[in-house]
Short mmCIF file of C-alpha atoms and ligand atoms in Angstrom, two decimals:
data_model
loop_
_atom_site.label_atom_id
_atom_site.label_comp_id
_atom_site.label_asym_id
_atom_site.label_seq_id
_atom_site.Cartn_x
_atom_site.Cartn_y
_atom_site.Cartn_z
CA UNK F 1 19.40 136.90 185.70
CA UNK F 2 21.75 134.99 183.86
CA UNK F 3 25.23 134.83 184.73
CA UNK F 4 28.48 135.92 182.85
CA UNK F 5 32.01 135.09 183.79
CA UNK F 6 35.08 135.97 181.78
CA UNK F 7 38.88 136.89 182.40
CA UNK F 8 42.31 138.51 181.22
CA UNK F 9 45.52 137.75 181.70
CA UNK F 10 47.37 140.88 183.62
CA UNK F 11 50.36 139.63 181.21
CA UNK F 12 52.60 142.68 179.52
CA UNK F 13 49.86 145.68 178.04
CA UNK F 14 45.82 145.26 176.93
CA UNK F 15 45.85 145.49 173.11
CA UNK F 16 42.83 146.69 171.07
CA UNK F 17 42.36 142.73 170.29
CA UNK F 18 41.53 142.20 174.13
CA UNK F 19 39.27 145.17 173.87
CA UNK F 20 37.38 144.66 171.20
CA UNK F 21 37.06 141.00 171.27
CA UNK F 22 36.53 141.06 175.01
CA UNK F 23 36.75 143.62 177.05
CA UNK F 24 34.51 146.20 175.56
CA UNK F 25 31.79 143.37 175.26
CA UNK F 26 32.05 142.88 179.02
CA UNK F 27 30.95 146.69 179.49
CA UNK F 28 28.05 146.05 177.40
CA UNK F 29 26.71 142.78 179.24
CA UNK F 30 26.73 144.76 182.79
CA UNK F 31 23.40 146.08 183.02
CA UNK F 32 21.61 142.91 181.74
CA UNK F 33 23.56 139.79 183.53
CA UNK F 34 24.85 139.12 186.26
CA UNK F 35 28.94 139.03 185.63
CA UNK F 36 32.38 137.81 186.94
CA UNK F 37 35.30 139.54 185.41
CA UNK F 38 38.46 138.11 186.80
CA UNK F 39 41.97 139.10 186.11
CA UNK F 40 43.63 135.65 186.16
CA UNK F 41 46.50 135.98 187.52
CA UNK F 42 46.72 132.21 188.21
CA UNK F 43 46.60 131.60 184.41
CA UNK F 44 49.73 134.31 183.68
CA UNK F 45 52.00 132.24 185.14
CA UNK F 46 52.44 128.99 183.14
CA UNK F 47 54.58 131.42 181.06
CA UNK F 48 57.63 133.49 183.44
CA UNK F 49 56.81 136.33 185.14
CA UNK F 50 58.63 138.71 186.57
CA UNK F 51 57.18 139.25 190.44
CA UNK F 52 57.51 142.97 190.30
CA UNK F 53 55.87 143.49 186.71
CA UNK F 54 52.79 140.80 187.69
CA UNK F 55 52.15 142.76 190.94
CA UNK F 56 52.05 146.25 188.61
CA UNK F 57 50.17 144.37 185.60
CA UNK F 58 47.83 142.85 187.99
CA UNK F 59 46.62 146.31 189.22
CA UNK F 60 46.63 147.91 186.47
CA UNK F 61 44.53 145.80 184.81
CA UNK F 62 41.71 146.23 187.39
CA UNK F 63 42.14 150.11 186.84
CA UNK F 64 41.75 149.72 183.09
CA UNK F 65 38.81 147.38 183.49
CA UNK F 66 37.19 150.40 185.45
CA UNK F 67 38.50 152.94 183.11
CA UNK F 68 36.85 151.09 179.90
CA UNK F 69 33.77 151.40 181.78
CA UNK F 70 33.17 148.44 184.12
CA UNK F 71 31.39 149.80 187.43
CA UNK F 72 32.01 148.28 190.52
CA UNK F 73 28.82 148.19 191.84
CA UNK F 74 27.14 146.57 189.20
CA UNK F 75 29.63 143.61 188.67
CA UNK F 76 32.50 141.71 190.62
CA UNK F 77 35.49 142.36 189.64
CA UNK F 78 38.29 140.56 191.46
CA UNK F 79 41.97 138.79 191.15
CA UNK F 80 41.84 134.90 190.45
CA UNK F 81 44.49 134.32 193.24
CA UNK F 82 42.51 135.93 195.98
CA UNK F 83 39.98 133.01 195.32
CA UNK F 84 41.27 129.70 196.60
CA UNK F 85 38.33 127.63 194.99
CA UNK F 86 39.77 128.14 191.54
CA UNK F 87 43.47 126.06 191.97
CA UNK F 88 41.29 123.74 194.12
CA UNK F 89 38.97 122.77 191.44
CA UNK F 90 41.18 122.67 188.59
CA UNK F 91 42.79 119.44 190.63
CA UNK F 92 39.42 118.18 191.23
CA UNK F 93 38.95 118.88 187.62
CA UNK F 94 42.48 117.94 186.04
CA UNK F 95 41.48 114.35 187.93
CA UNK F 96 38.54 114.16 185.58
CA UNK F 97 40.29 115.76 182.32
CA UNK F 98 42.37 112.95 180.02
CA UNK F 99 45.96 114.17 178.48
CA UNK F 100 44.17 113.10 175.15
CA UNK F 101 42.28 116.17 175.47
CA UNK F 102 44.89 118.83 176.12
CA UNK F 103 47.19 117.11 173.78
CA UNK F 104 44.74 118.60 171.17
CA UNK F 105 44.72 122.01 172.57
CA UNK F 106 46.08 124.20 169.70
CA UNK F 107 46.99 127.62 172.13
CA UNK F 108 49.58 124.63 174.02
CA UNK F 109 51.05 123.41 170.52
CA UNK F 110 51.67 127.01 169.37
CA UNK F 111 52.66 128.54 172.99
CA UNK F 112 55.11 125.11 173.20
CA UNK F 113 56.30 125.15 169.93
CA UNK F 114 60.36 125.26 169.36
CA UNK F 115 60.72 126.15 173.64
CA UNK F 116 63.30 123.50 175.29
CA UNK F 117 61.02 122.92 178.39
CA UNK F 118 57.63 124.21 179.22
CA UNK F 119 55.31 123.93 182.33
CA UNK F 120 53.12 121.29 183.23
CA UNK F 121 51.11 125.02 184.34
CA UNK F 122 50.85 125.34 180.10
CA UNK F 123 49.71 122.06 179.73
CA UNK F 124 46.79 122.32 182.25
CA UNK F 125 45.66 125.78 181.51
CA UNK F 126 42.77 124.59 179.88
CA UNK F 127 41.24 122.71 182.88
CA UNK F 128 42.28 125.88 185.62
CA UNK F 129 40.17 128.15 182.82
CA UNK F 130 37.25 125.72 183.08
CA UNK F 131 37.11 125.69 186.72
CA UNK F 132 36.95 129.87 186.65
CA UNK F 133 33.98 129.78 184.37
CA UNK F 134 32.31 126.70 186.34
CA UNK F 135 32.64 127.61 189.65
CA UNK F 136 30.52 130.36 189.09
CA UNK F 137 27.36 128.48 187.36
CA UNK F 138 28.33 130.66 184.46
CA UNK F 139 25.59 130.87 181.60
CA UNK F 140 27.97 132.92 179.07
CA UNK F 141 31.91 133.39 178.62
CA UNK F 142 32.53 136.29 176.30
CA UNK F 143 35.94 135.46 174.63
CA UNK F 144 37.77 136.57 171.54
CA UNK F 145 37.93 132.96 168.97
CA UNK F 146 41.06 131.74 170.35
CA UNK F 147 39.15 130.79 173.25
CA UNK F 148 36.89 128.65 171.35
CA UNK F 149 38.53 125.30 171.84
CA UNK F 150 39.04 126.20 175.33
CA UNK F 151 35.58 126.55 175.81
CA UNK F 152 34.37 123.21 174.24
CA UNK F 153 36.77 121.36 176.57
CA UNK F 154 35.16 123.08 179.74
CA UNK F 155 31.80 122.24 177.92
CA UNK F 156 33.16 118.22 177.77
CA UNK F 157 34.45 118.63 181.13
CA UNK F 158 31.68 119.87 183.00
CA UNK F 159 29.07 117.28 180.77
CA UNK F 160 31.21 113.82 181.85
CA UNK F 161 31.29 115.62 186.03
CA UNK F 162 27.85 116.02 185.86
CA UNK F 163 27.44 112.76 184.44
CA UNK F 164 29.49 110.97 186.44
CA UNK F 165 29.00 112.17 189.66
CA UNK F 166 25.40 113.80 189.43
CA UNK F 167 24.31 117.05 188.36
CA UNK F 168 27.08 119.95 189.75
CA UNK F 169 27.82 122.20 187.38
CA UNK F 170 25.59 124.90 184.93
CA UNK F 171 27.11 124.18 181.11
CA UNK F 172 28.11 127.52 179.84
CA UNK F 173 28.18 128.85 176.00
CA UNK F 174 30.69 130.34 174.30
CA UNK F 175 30.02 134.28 173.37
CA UNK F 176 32.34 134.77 170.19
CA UNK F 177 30.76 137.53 168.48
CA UNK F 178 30.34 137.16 164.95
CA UNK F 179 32.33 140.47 163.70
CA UNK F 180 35.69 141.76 165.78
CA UNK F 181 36.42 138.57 167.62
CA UNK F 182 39.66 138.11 166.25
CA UNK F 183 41.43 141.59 165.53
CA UNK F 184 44.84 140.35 163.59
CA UNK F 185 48.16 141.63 163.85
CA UNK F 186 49.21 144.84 162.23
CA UNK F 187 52.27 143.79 160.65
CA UNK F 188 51.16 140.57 159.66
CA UNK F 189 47.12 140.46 159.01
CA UNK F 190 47.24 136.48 158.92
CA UNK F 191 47.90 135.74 162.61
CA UNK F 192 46.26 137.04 165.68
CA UNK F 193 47.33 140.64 167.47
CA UNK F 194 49.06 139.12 170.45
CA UNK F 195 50.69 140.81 173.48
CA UNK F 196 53.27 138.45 173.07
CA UNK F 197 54.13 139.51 169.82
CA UNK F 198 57.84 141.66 170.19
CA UNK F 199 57.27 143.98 167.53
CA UNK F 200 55.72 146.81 168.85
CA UNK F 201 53.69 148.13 165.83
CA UNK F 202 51.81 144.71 165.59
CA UNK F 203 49.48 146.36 167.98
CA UNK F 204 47.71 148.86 169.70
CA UNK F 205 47.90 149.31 173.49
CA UNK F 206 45.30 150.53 175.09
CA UNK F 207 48.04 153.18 176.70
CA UNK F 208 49.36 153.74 173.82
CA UNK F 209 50.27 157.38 172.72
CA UNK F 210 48.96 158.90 169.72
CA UNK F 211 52.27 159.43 168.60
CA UNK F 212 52.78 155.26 168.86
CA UNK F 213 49.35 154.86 167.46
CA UNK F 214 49.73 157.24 164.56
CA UNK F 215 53.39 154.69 164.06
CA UNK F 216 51.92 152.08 164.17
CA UNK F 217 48.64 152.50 161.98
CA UNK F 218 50.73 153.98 159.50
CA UNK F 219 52.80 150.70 159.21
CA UNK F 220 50.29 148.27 158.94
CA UNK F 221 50.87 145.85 155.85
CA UNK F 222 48.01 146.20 153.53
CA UNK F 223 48.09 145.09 150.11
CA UNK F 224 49.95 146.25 147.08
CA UNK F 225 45.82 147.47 145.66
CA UNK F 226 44.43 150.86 147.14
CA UNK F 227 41.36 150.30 147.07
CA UNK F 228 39.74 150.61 150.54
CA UNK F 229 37.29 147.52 150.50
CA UNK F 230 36.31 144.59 152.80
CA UNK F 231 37.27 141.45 151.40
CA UNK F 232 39.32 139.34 154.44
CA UNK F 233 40.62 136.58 151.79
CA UNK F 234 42.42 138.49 149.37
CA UNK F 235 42.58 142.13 151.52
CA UNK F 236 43.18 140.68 155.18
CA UNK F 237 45.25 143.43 156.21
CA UNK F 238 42.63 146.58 154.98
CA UNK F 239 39.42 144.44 156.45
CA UNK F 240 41.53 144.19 159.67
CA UNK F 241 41.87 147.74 159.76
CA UNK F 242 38.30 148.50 158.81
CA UNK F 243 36.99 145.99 161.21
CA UNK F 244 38.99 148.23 163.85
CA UNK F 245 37.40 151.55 162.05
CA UNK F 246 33.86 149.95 162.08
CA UNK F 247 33.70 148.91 165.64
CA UNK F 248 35.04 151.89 167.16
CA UNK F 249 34.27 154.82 164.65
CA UNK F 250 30.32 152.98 164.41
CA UNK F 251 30.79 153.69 160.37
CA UNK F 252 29.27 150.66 158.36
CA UNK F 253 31.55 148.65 156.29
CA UNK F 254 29.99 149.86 152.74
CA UNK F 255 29.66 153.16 154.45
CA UNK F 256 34.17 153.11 155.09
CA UNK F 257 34.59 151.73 151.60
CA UNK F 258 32.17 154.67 150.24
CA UNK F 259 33.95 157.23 151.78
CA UNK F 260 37.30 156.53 150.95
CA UNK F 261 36.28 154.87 147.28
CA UNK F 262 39.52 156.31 145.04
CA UNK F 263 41.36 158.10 147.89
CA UNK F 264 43.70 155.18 148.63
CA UNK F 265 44.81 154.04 152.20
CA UNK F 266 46.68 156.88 153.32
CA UNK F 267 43.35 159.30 153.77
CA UNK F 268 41.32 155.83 155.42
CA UNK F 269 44.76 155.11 157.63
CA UNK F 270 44.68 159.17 158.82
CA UNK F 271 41.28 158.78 159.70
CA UNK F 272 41.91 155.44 161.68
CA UNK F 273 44.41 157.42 163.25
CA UNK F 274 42.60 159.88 164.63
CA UNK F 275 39.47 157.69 165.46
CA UNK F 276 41.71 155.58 167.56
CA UNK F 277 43.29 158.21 169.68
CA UNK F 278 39.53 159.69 170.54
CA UNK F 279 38.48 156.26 171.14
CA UNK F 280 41.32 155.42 173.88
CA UNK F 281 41.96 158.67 174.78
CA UNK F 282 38.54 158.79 177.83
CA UNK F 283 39.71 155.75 178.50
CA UNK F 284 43.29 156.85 179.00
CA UNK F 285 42.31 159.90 181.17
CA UNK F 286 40.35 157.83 183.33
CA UNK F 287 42.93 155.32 183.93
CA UNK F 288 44.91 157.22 185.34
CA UNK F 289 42.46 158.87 187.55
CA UNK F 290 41.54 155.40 189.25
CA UNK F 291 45.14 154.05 189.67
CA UNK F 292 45.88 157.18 191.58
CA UNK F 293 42.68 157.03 193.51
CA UNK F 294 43.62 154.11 195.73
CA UNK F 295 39.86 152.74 194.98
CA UNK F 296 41.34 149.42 192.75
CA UNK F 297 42.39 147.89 196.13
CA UNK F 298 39.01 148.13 197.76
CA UNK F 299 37.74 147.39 194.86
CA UNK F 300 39.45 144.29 194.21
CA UNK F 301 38.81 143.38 198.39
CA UNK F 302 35.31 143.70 197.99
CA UNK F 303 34.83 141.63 194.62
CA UNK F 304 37.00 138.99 196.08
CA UNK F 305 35.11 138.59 198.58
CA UNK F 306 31.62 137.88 196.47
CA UNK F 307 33.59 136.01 194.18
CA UNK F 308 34.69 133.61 197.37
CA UNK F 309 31.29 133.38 198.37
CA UNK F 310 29.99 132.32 194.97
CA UNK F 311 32.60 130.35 194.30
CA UNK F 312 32.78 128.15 197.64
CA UNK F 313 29.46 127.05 196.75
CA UNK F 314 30.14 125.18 193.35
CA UNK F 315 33.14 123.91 194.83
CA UNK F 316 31.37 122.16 198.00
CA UNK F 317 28.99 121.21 195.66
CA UNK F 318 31.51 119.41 193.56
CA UNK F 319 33.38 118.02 196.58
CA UNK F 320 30.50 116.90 198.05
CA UNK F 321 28.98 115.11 194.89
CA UNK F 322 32.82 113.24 194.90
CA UNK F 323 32.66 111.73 197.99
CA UNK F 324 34.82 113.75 199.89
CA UNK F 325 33.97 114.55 203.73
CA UNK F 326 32.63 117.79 204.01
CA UNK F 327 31.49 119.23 207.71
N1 LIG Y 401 43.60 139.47 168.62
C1 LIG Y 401 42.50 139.31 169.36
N2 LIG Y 401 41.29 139.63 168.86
C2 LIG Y 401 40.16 139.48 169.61
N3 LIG Y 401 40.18 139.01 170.87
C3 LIG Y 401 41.37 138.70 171.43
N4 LIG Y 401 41.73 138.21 172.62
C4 LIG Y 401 43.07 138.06 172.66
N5 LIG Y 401 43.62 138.41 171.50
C5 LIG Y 401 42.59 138.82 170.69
C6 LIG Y 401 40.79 137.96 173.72
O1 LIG Y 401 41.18 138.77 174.83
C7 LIG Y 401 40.79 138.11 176.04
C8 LIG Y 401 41.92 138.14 177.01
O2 LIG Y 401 43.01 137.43 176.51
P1 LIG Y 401 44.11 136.88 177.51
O3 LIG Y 401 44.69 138.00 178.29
O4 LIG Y 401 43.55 135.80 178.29
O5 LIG Y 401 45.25 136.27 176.70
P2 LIG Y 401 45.49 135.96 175.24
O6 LIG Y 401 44.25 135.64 174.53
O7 LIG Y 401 46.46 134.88 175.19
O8 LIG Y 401 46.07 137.34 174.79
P3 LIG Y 401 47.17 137.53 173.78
O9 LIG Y 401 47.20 138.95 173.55
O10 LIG Y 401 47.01 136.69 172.59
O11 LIG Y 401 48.47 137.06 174.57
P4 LIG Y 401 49.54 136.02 174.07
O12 LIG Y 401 50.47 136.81 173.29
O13 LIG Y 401 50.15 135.51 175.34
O14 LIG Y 401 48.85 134.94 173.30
C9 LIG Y 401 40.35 136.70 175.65
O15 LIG Y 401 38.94 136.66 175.66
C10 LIG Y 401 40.87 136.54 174.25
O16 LIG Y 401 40.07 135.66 173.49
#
């Protein structure tokens, strides 16, 4: 069975970007692969944290994982920092990785960009995400497409290891899917929906409430046209919202731009409304059942403890194949 290893950061709330061009895959590669789903906890903190809201984010996170429709018992699901392997490898790794590399790393530039200082954390992200995915002999990484540079630089990583100190580590590919894998901001369809964004109606939290969504749906910038049709050059802001309506209302593109051909975007934006809501609402209801259920914890014990297992492997393997003294 091939194996599948992915993560999110338990940073500030899950937009419908990290569902659709992550999450949501992950539920549908469960009963076929073998998969790792990690909340990487490690990685949300080469940006500040506050203690209390990591803690909360953390486990809420693993609830909502749950809630979209992960189960438990047919993949791990577990907290980066409960696995020591993964900060031990990313030295191992960061020893192996040249500052040429990460100096090309666009998610540093823009993260970096106009901040006084930064952490060296930021800088090496790259190389702590490659040891996740490696240290699991990870076949496929399902990631939305600002993870695609990321990616290749594990790729490079893991080829010169292997090469240079004998065959350690699987080479895993990149699943970007071709439609959905980069859901753009509402207010402004020409850069990515990011939680870091500070305008609330850029995006759609998965606990969002319909009230919010109906906000926030009705505010998105489309184009001074009304004519609902895909077309992400010159209509970037409408395909973005019919990308959303396509992937979770399961209406073909022609078959959107047929229904709402001369009613303009306030009948398609009502529509999105109310597709949304129903979409997140299950989702919603269950959340809250698990966080109250006191089953993340045992969850999150009992996935770390596969994931350690796993893990410890690779990394011996790696140590090993080094030259370091292992008894
Ligand atoms: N807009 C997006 N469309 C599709 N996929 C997306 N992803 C993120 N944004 C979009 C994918 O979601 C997964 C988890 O992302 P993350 O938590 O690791 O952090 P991120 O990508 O940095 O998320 P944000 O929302 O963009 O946060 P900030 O504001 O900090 O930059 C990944 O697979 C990612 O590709």
């Amino acid at each position: 069975m091939k194996r599948v290893f992915s993560g999110v950061q338990p940073t500030s709330q899950i937009h419908i970007g990290n569902y659709i061009g992550a999450i949501k895959r992950f539920v549908d590669l469960q009963d076929d692969m073998d998969c790792f789903f990690c909340i990487v906890d490690l990685h949300s903190i080469t940006v500040p944290q506050d203690p209390k809201k990591l803690y909360e984010n953390s486990l809420q996170l693993a609830a909502l994982y749950m809630a979209v429709g992960l189960d438990p018992n047919k993949v791990t699901l577990f907290l980066q920092s409960h696995v020591p392997a993964h900060s031990e490898l990313a030295w191992l790794l960061q020893c192996n990785t040249y500052m040429g590399e990460l100096n090309r790393m666009t998610q540093f530039k823009e993260k970096s960009k106009g901040k006084d200082t930064v952490t060296t954390g930021l800088y090496t992200y790259p190389v702590l995400m490659a040891a996740d995915i490696l240290l699991y002999g990870t076949d496929y990484v399902p990631v939305g497409n600002d993870q695609k540079q990321h990616l290749e630089i594990c790729r490079d990583v893991a080829l010169r290891f292997n090469k240079k100190f004998g065959e350690t580590f699987v080479i895993p590919d990149p699943l970007i899917s071709k439609f959905g894998a980069r859901i753009m901001a509402l207010d402004d369809p020409t850069k990515k929906m990011s939680k870091s964004n500070e305008n609330k109606h850029s995006k759609i939290n998965l606990l969002d409430t319909p009230s919010k969504i109906k906000k926030s749906i009705m505010k998105a910038i489309t184009d001074s046209d009304s004519e609902v049709r895909y077309d992400v050059e010159n209509k970037p802001g409408v395909s973005n919202l019919m990308t959303i309506y396509n992937i979770l209302g399961g209406l073909s593109l022609e078959d959107i731009e047929n229904k709402y051909a001369g009613l303009g975007y306030g009948a398609f934006k009502k529509d999105l409304v109310e597709i949304v809501v129903l979409s997140l609402e299950p989702i919603q209801k269950k959340y809250e059942e698990i966080l109250n259920s006191g089953e993340v914890e045992k969850v999150l014990k009992k996935g770390a403890e596969k994931a350690n297992e796993v893990s410890n492997e690779f990394l011996e393997k790696a140590k090993i194949n080094m030259g370091f003294v292992v008894f």
